[in-house]
CSV table of C-alpha atoms and ligand atoms in Angstrom, one decimal:
chain,number,residue,atom,x,y,z
A,964,UNK,CA,0.3,0.2,0.0
A,965,UNK,CA,0.9,3.6,-0.6
A,966,UNK,CA,1.7,6.0,2.0
A,967,UNK,CA,2.9,9.2,0.9
A,968,UNK,CA,3.0,12.8,1.8
A,969,UNK,CA,3.1,15.8,-0.6
A,970,UNK,CA,3.7,19.2,0.5
A,971,UNK,CA,1.3,21.8,-1.2
A,972,UNK,CA,2.4,24.7,1.0
A,973,UNK,CA,4.7,25.5,4.0
A,974,UNK,CA,4.5,29.4,4.7
A,975,UNK,CA,3.1,31.0,7.9
A,976,UNK,CA,0.7,34.2,8.0
A,977,UNK,CA,1.7,36.5,5.8
A,978,UNK,CA,2.0,36.2,1.8
A,979,UNK,CA,5.6,35.4,0.8
A,980,UNK,CA,6.7,35.1,-3.2
A,981,UNK,CA,6.9,31.7,-3.9
A,982,UNK,CA,5.7,30.2,-0.7
A,983,UNK,CA,2.1,29.3,0.0
A,984,UNK,CA,0.1,28.7,3.3
A,985,UNK,CA,0.1,25.3,4.9
A,986,UNK,CA,-1.4,22.5,3.2
A,987,UNK,CA,-0.4,19.0,2.7
A,988,UNK,CA,-1.8,15.7,0.7
A,989,UNK,CA,-1.4,12.2,2.3
A,990,UNK,CA,-2.2,9.2,0.0
A,991,UNK,CA,-2.7,5.8,1.6
A,992,UNK,CA,-4.0,2.9,-0.2
A,993,UNK,CA,-5.1,5.1,-3.1
A,994,UNK,CA,-7.1,7.3,-1.1
A,995,UNK,CA,-6.4,11.2,-0.5
A,996,UNK,CA,-6.6,13.2,2.5
A,997,UNK,CA,-6.1,16.7,2.7
A,998,UNK,CA,-4.3,18.2,5.6
A,999,UNK,CA,-5.0,21.9,6.2
A,1000,UNK,CA,-6.1,23.9,3.6
A,1001,UNK,CA,-4.5,27.4,3.6
A,1002,UNK,CA,-5.7,30.2,1.1
A,1003,UNK,CA,-5.1,29.4,-2.4
A,1004,UNK,CA,-4.7,25.3,-1.9
A,1005,UNK,CA,-7.0,24.6,-4.8
A,1006,UNK,CA,-4.3,26.1,-7.2
A,1007,UNK,CA,-1.7,24.3,-5.7
A,1008,UNK,CA,-3.7,21.1,-5.9
A,1009,UNK,CA,-4.5,21.8,-9.9
A,1010,UNK,CA,-0.4,22.3,-10.2
A,1011,UNK,CA,-0.1,19.2,-8.7
A,1012,UNK,CA,-2.9,17.3,-10.6
A,1013,UNK,CA,-4.8,16.7,-7.2
A,1014,UNK,CA,-8.4,16.2,-8.2
A,1015,UNK,CA,-10.6,17.7,-5.2
A,1016,UNK,CA,-13.3,15.1,-6.4
A,1017,UNK,CA,-10.9,12.4,-4.9
A,1018,UNK,CA,-10.5,14.1,-1.7
A,1019,UNK,CA,-11.7,11.4,1.2
A,1020,UNK,CA,-11.4,13.5,4.2
A,1021,UNK,CA,-10.2,17.1,5.4
A,1022,UNK,CA,-8.2,17.7,8.3
A,1023,UNK,CA,-8.0,21.3,9.7
A,1024,UNK,CA,-5.4,22.0,12.6
A,1025,UNK,CA,-6.8,25.2,13.9
A,1026,UNK,CA,-8.9,28.6,12.9
A,1027,UNK,CA,-6.1,30.9,12.0
A,1028,UNK,CA,-6.8,31.9,8.2
A,1029,UNK,CA,-3.1,30.5,6.9
A,1030,UNK,CA,-4.5,27.1,7.8
A,1031,UNK,CA,-8.1,27.3,6.4
A,1032,UNK,CA,-8.7,30.0,4.3
A,1033,UNK,CA,-8.9,28.0,1.2
A,1034,UNK,CA,-11.6,25.7,2.5
A,1035,UNK,CA,-14.7,27.3,1.3
A,1036,UNK,CA,-13.3,27.7,-2.1
A,1037,UNK,CA,-12.6,24.3,-2.5
A,1038,UNK,CA,-15.8,23.0,-1.2
A,1039,UNK,CA,-17.5,25.4,-3.9
A,1040,UNK,CA,-15.4,23.7,-6.5
A,1041,UNK,CA,-16.2,20.4,-5.3
A,1042,UNK,CA,-19.8,21.3,-5.5
A,1043,UNK,CA,-19.5,22.9,-9.2
A,1044,UNK,CA,-17.7,19.6,-10.4
A,1045,UNK,CA,-20.6,17.4,-9.4
A,1046,UNK,CA,-19.3,15.7,-6.4
A,1047,UNK,CA,-21.6,13.6,-4.9
A,1048,UNK,CA,-19.9,11.5,-2.3
A,1049,UNK,CA,-20.0,12.5,1.5
A,1050,UNK,CA,-16.7,14.5,2.7
A,1051,UNK,CA,-15.5,14.4,6.3
A,1052,UNK,CA,-14.1,17.5,7.8
A,1053,UNK,CA,-12.1,16.8,11.0
A,1054,UNK,CA,-11.1,20.2,12.8
A,1055,UNK,CA,-11.5,22.2,16.1
A,1056,UNK,CA,-14.9,23.7,17.3
A,1057,UNK,CA,-16.2,26.4,15.4
A,1058,UNK,CA,-15.2,25.4,11.8
A,1059,UNK,CA,-18.8,23.9,11.2
A,1060,UNK,CA,-20.3,26.8,12.4
A,1061,UNK,CA,-18.2,29.2,10.1
A,1062,UNK,CA,-18.7,26.9,7.1
A,1063,UNK,CA,-22.3,26.7,7.4
A,1064,UNK,CA,-22.6,30.6,8.1
A,1065,UNK,CA,-20.8,31.1,4.6
A,1066,UNK,CA,-22.9,28.6,2.8
A,1067,UNK,CA,-26.3,30.6,4.6
A,1068,UNK,CA,-25.2,33.9,3.6
A,1069,UNK,CA,-24.0,32.9,0.0
A,1070,UNK,CA,-27.2,30.9,-0.8
A,1071,UNK,CA,-25.0,27.8,-1.6
A,1072,UNK,CA,-26.4,24.5,-1.3
A,1073,UNK,CA,-23.8,21.6,-1.4
A,1074,UNK,CA,-24.8,18.8,-3.6
A,1075,UNK,CA,-22.8,16.6,-1.4
A,1076,UNK,CA,-23.1,15.7,2.2
A,1077,UNK,CA,-20.7,16.6,4.7
A,1078,UNK,CA,-19.7,14.8,8.1
A,1079,UNK,CA,-18.0,17.3,10.6
A,1080,UNK,CA,-16.2,15.9,13.4
A,1081,UNK,CA,-15.2,18.3,16.1
A,1082,UNK,CA,-11.8,17.7,17.5
A,1083,UNK,CA,-11.4,18.3,21.4
A,1084,UNK,CA,-7.9,20.2,20.9
A,1085,UNK,CA,-6.9,19.1,24.6
A,1086,UNK,CA,-7.3,15.5,24.1
A,1087,UNK,CA,-5.2,12.7,22.7
A,1088,UNK,CA,-8.1,10.6,20.8
A,1089,UNK,CA,-8.7,8.7,17.8
A,1090,UNK,CA,-10.8,11.3,15.7
A,1091,UNK,CA,-11.2,9.5,12.2
A,1092,UNK,CA,-10.7,6.0,11.1
A,1093,UNK,CA,-11.3,4.1,7.8
A,1094,UNK,CA,-10.1,1.2,5.9
A,1095,UNK,CA,-6.8,2.7,5.2
A,1096,UNK,CA,-6.0,4.9,7.9
A,1097,UNK,CA,-6.8,6.3,11.4
A,1098,UNK,CA,-6.1,9.8,12.7
A,1099,UNK,CA,-5.4,10.5,16.5
A,1100,UNK,CA,-5.7,14.3,17.7
A,1101,UNK,CA,-2.5,15.6,19.3
A,1102,UNK,CA,-2.7,18.4,21.5
A,1103,UNK,CA,-0.7,21.6,20.3
A,1104,UNK,CA,-0.3,24.7,22.3
A,1105,UNK,CA,-1.2,27.8,20.5
A,1106,UNK,CA,-3.4,31.0,20.9
A,1107,UNK,CA,-6.5,29.6,19.7
A,1108,UNK,CA,-7.4,25.5,20.3
A,1109,UNK,CA,-5.5,23.9,17.7
A,1110,UNK,CA,-4.9,20.2,17.2
A,1111,UNK,CA,-2.0,18.0,15.4
A,1112,UNK,CA,-2.7,14.9,14.0
A,1113,UNK,CA,-1.2,11.5,14.1
A,1114,UNK,CA,-2.0,9.4,11.0
A,1115,UNK,CA,-1.4,5.9,10.9
A,1116,UNK,CA,-2.0,3.1,8.2
A,1117,UNK,CA,-4.5,0.3,9.5
A,1118,UNK,CA,-2.6,-2.8,10.6
A,1119,UNK,CA,-0.9,-4.2,7.5
A,1120,UNK,CA,-1.8,-7.9,6.4
A,1121,UNK,CA,1.0,-10.9,6.8
A,1122,UNK,CA,2.2,-11.8,3.5
A,1123,UNK,CA,2.2,-15.6,2.6
A,1124,UNK,CA,5.3,-17.3,1.6
A,1125,UNK,CA,5.0,-19.3,-1.2
A,1126,UNK,CA,8.0,-21.5,-0.5
A,1127,UNK,CA,5.9,-22.9,2.6
A,1128,UNK,CA,2.7,-23.2,1.3
A,1129,UNK,CA,2.0,-27.0,0.4
A,1130,UNK,CA,1.1,-28.3,-3.1
A,1131,UNK,CA,-2.3,-28.7,-4.0
A,1132,UNK,CA,-4.3,-26.0,-2.1
A,1133,UNK,CA,-7.7,-25.2,-3.4
A,1134,UNK,CA,-8.4,-21.1,-4.2
A,1135,UNK,CA,-10.9,-20.9,-1.3
A,1136,UNK,CA,-8.2,-22.5,1.0
A,1137,UNK,CA,-5.4,-19.9,-0.5
A,1138,UNK,CA,-7.8,-17.0,0.0
A,1139,UNK,CA,-8.6,-17.9,3.8
A,1140,UNK,CA,-5.2,-18.2,4.4
A,1141,UNK,CA,-4.6,-14.7,2.9
A,1142,UNK,CA,-7.1,-13.5,5.0
A,1143,UNK,CA,-5.3,-14.5,8.3
A,1144,UNK,CA,-7.1,-17.8,9.1
A,1145,UNK,CA,-5.8,-21.2,10.0
A,1146,UNK,CA,-7.0,-24.3,7.9
A,1147,UNK,CA,-8.7,-26.9,9.4
A,1148,UNK,CA,-7.7,-30.3,8.9
A,1149,UNK,CA,-9.5,-32.3,6.0
A,1150,UNK,CA,-9.2,-35.8,5.0
A,1151,UNK,CA,-6.3,-35.7,2.7
A,1152,UNK,CA,-4.4,-32.6,4.2
A,1153,UNK,CA,-3.2,-31.9,8.0
A,1154,UNK,CA,-4.4,-28.7,9.3
A,1155,UNK,CA,-2.1,-25.8,8.5
A,1156,UNK,CA,-1.3,-22.5,10.8
A,1157,UNK,CA,-1.5,-19.3,9.2
A,1158,UNK,CA,1.6,-18.2,11.2
A,1159,UNK,CA,3.5,-21.0,10.0
A,1160,UNK,CA,3.5,-20.3,6.3
A,1161,UNK,CA,3.3,-16.3,6.4
A,1162,UNK,CA,6.1,-13.8,7.1
A,1163,UNK,CA,5.0,-11.2,10.0
A,1164,UNK,CA,3.2,-8.0,9.1
A,1165,UNK,CA,5.2,-5.0,8.9
A,1166,UNK,CA,4.6,-2.5,11.5
A,1167,UNK,CA,1.9,0.2,10.5
A,1168,UNK,CA,3.3,3.4,9.0
A,1169,UNK,CA,2.8,6.8,11.0
A,1170,UNK,CA,3.0,10.2,10.1
A,1171,UNK,CA,2.6,13.1,12.8
A,1172,UNK,CA,1.6,16.6,11.7
A,1173,UNK,CA,2.4,19.2,14.6
A,1174,UNK,CA,1.0,22.3,13.2
A,1175,UNK,CA,1.3,25.9,15.2
A,1176,UNK,CA,2.4,25.1,18.6
A,1177,UNK,CA,4.6,26.3,21.2
A,1178,UNK,CA,7.6,23.7,22.0
A,1179,UNK,CA,6.0,20.9,24.0
A,1180,UNK,CA,8.4,18.4,25.0
A,1181,UNK,CA,5.3,16.2,26.3
A,1182,UNK,CA,4.4,15.7,22.5
A,1183,UNK,CA,7.0,13.1,22.1
A,1184,UNK,CA,5.4,10.4,24.2
A,1185,UNK,CA,2.5,10.4,22.0
A,1186,UNK,CA,4.5,9.9,18.4
A,1187,UNK,CA,7.3,7.7,19.8
A,1188,UNK,CA,9.3,6.2,16.7
A,1189,UNK,CA,7.0,7.9,14.2
A,1190,UNK,CA,8.3,7.3,10.6
A,1191,UNK,CA,7.8,10.8,9.7
A,1192,UNK,CA,7.3,14.0,11.8
A,1193,UNK,CA,6.4,17.5,10.4
A,1194,UNK,CA,6.8,20.2,13.2
A,1195,UNK,CA,6.5,23.9,12.6
A,1196,UNK,CA,9.9,25.9,12.9
A,1197,UNK,CA,8.6,29.5,12.3
A,1198,UNK,CA,11.5,31.2,13.8
A,1199,UNK,CA,15.3,30.7,14.1
A,1200,UNK,CA,16.7,30.5,17.9
A,1201,UNK,CA,18.0,33.8,18.4
A,1202,UNK,CA,13.9,34.8,18.2
A,1203,UNK,CA,12.8,32.3,21.1
A,1204,UNK,CA,11.5,34.6,23.0
A,1205,UNK,CA,9.3,36.0,20.0
A,1206,UNK,CA,8.3,32.5,19.2
A,1207,UNK,CA,7.0,31.5,23.0
A,1208,UNK,CA,5.1,34.8,23.0
A,1209,UNK,CA,3.5,34.0,19.7
A,1210,UNK,CA,2.8,30.6,20.2
A,1211,UNK,CA,5.4,29.0,18.0
A,1212,UNK,CA,8.6,27.0,17.9
A,1213,UNK,CA,12.0,27.4,16.5
A,1214,UNK,CA,14.1,25.2,14.1
A,1215,UNK,CA,16.0,24.0,16.8
A,1216,UNK,CA,13.0,23.1,19.2
A,1217,UNK,CA,11.4,21.2,16.5
A,1218,UNK,CA,14.6,18.9,16.1
A,1219,UNK,CA,14.7,18.7,19.8
A,1220,UNK,CA,11.2,17.2,19.4
A,1221,UNK,CA,12.1,14.8,16.9
A,1222,UNK,CA,14.9,13.5,18.7
A,1223,UNK,CA,13.0,13.0,21.9
A,1224,UNK,CA,10.4,11.1,19.6
A,1225,UNK,CA,13.0,9.0,18.0
A,1226,UNK,CA,11.3,10.1,14.8
A,1227,UNK,CA,13.0,8.2,11.7
A,1228,UNK,CA,12.7,11.9,9.5
A,1229,UNK,CA,11.8,15.2,10.5
A,1230,UNK,CA,10.3,17.8,8.2
A,1231,UNK,CA,10.3,21.5,9.1
A,1232,UNK,CA,7.8,24.0,8.1
A,1233,UNK,CA,5.5,27.1,8.4
A,1234,UNK,CA,8.2,29.5,8.1
A,1235,UNK,CA,8.0,33.1,8.9
A,1236,UNK,CA,8.4,35.8,5.8
A,1237,UNK,CA,11.2,37.3,7.2
A,1238,UNK,CA,13.2,34.5,6.2
A,1239,UNK,CA,14.0,34.7,2.5
A,1240,UNK,CA,16.2,31.9,2.6
A,1241,UNK,CA,15.5,29.1,4.2
A,1242,UNK,CA,18.9,27.4,4.8
A,1243,UNK,CA,19.7,28.8,8.2
A,1244,UNK,CA,16.7,27.3,9.5
A,1245,UNK,CA,17.7,23.7,7.9
A,1246,UNK,CA,21.2,24.4,9.4
A,1247,UNK,CA,19.9,25.0,12.6
A,1248,UNK,CA,17.7,22.1,12.9
A,1249,UNK,CA,20.3,19.8,11.7
A,1250,UNK,CA,22.8,20.9,14.2
A,1251,UNK,CA,20.4,18.9,16.5
A,1252,UNK,CA,18.7,16.2,14.3
A,1253,UNK,CA,20.8,15.6,10.9
A,1254,UNK,CA,18.2,14.0,8.9
A,1255,UNK,CA,16.2,17.4,9.1
A,1256,UNK,CA,14.7,18.4,5.7
A,1257,UNK,CA,12.5,21.3,4.6
A,1258,UNK,CA,8.7,21.1,3.8
A,1259,UNK,CA,9.0,23.0,0.8
A,1260,UNK,CA,6.4,23.1,-2.2
A,1261,UNK,CA,6.4,19.9,-4.3
A,1262,UNK,CA,8.3,17.5,-1.8
A,1263,UNK,CA,7.0,14.1,-2.0
A,1264,UNK,CA,8.0,11.6,0.8
A,1265,UNK,CA,6.8,8.0,0.5
A,1266,UNK,CA,7.2,5.8,3.6
B,1873,LIG,ZN1,-0.3,29.3,10.9
B,1874,LIG,ZN1,-1.9,29.5,13.9
């Protein structure tokens, strides 16, 4: 199964040439999920050939504009393109109120259903699950209620080992084994245990999205050994005071969290528009966590 992250935008609050506000696309098992939807996200989707139609669910971290001002436009486009499949929108309290107000005052009646999942941004709790992934909320410490999300693929199946399968199995017996069942003994065949003819399943891959937040070391306990961590790094360490005051983090702090969590990879993002070059942010993160990378537009990470 594919498990892939694409960065559509990585800037913070004010417009910056060549950078775009937060939006990411997670693809898992052929399904697509949008994470945050800053202004102009649908143009980024157009550039990267992501069809709005195909989105299964949208996760919004918080209601600062750089994380959701693109949502209403995107919903309008889905409506005009004739979407009929229900869309799940996961986000903090107030998001449903904003969207229903926008729809009411603009007289827009969507052609598809919307299911809102209101996230308690203080809790670590499962907020979404389907056949491919689950998502757990992660409490961020920001100026307004804000959730990060830990995405995990559903448990993977053990692969059958051809060389260990006895000859002469019928298709229905093979199908049962492939589904993880044991085979009972039959007249001409002894019982067969699934565990004896399969390789152990690989652990589910996990991606932690830590949006706007003050440095919060306690987060590490909830995302131990995560395959990929995205963490905001709005400022450099020399502006740590400002980061704390504005409820943001520095590149060094993002890297410290990656170390504490034992993350296998780190991407930093949500860069302040004051930084024309992002190299100093990357260099600072790498002094603490050498495998750090920049979440820049168009970057694809396959896990
Ligand atoms: Zn922001
Ligand atoms: Zn914010």
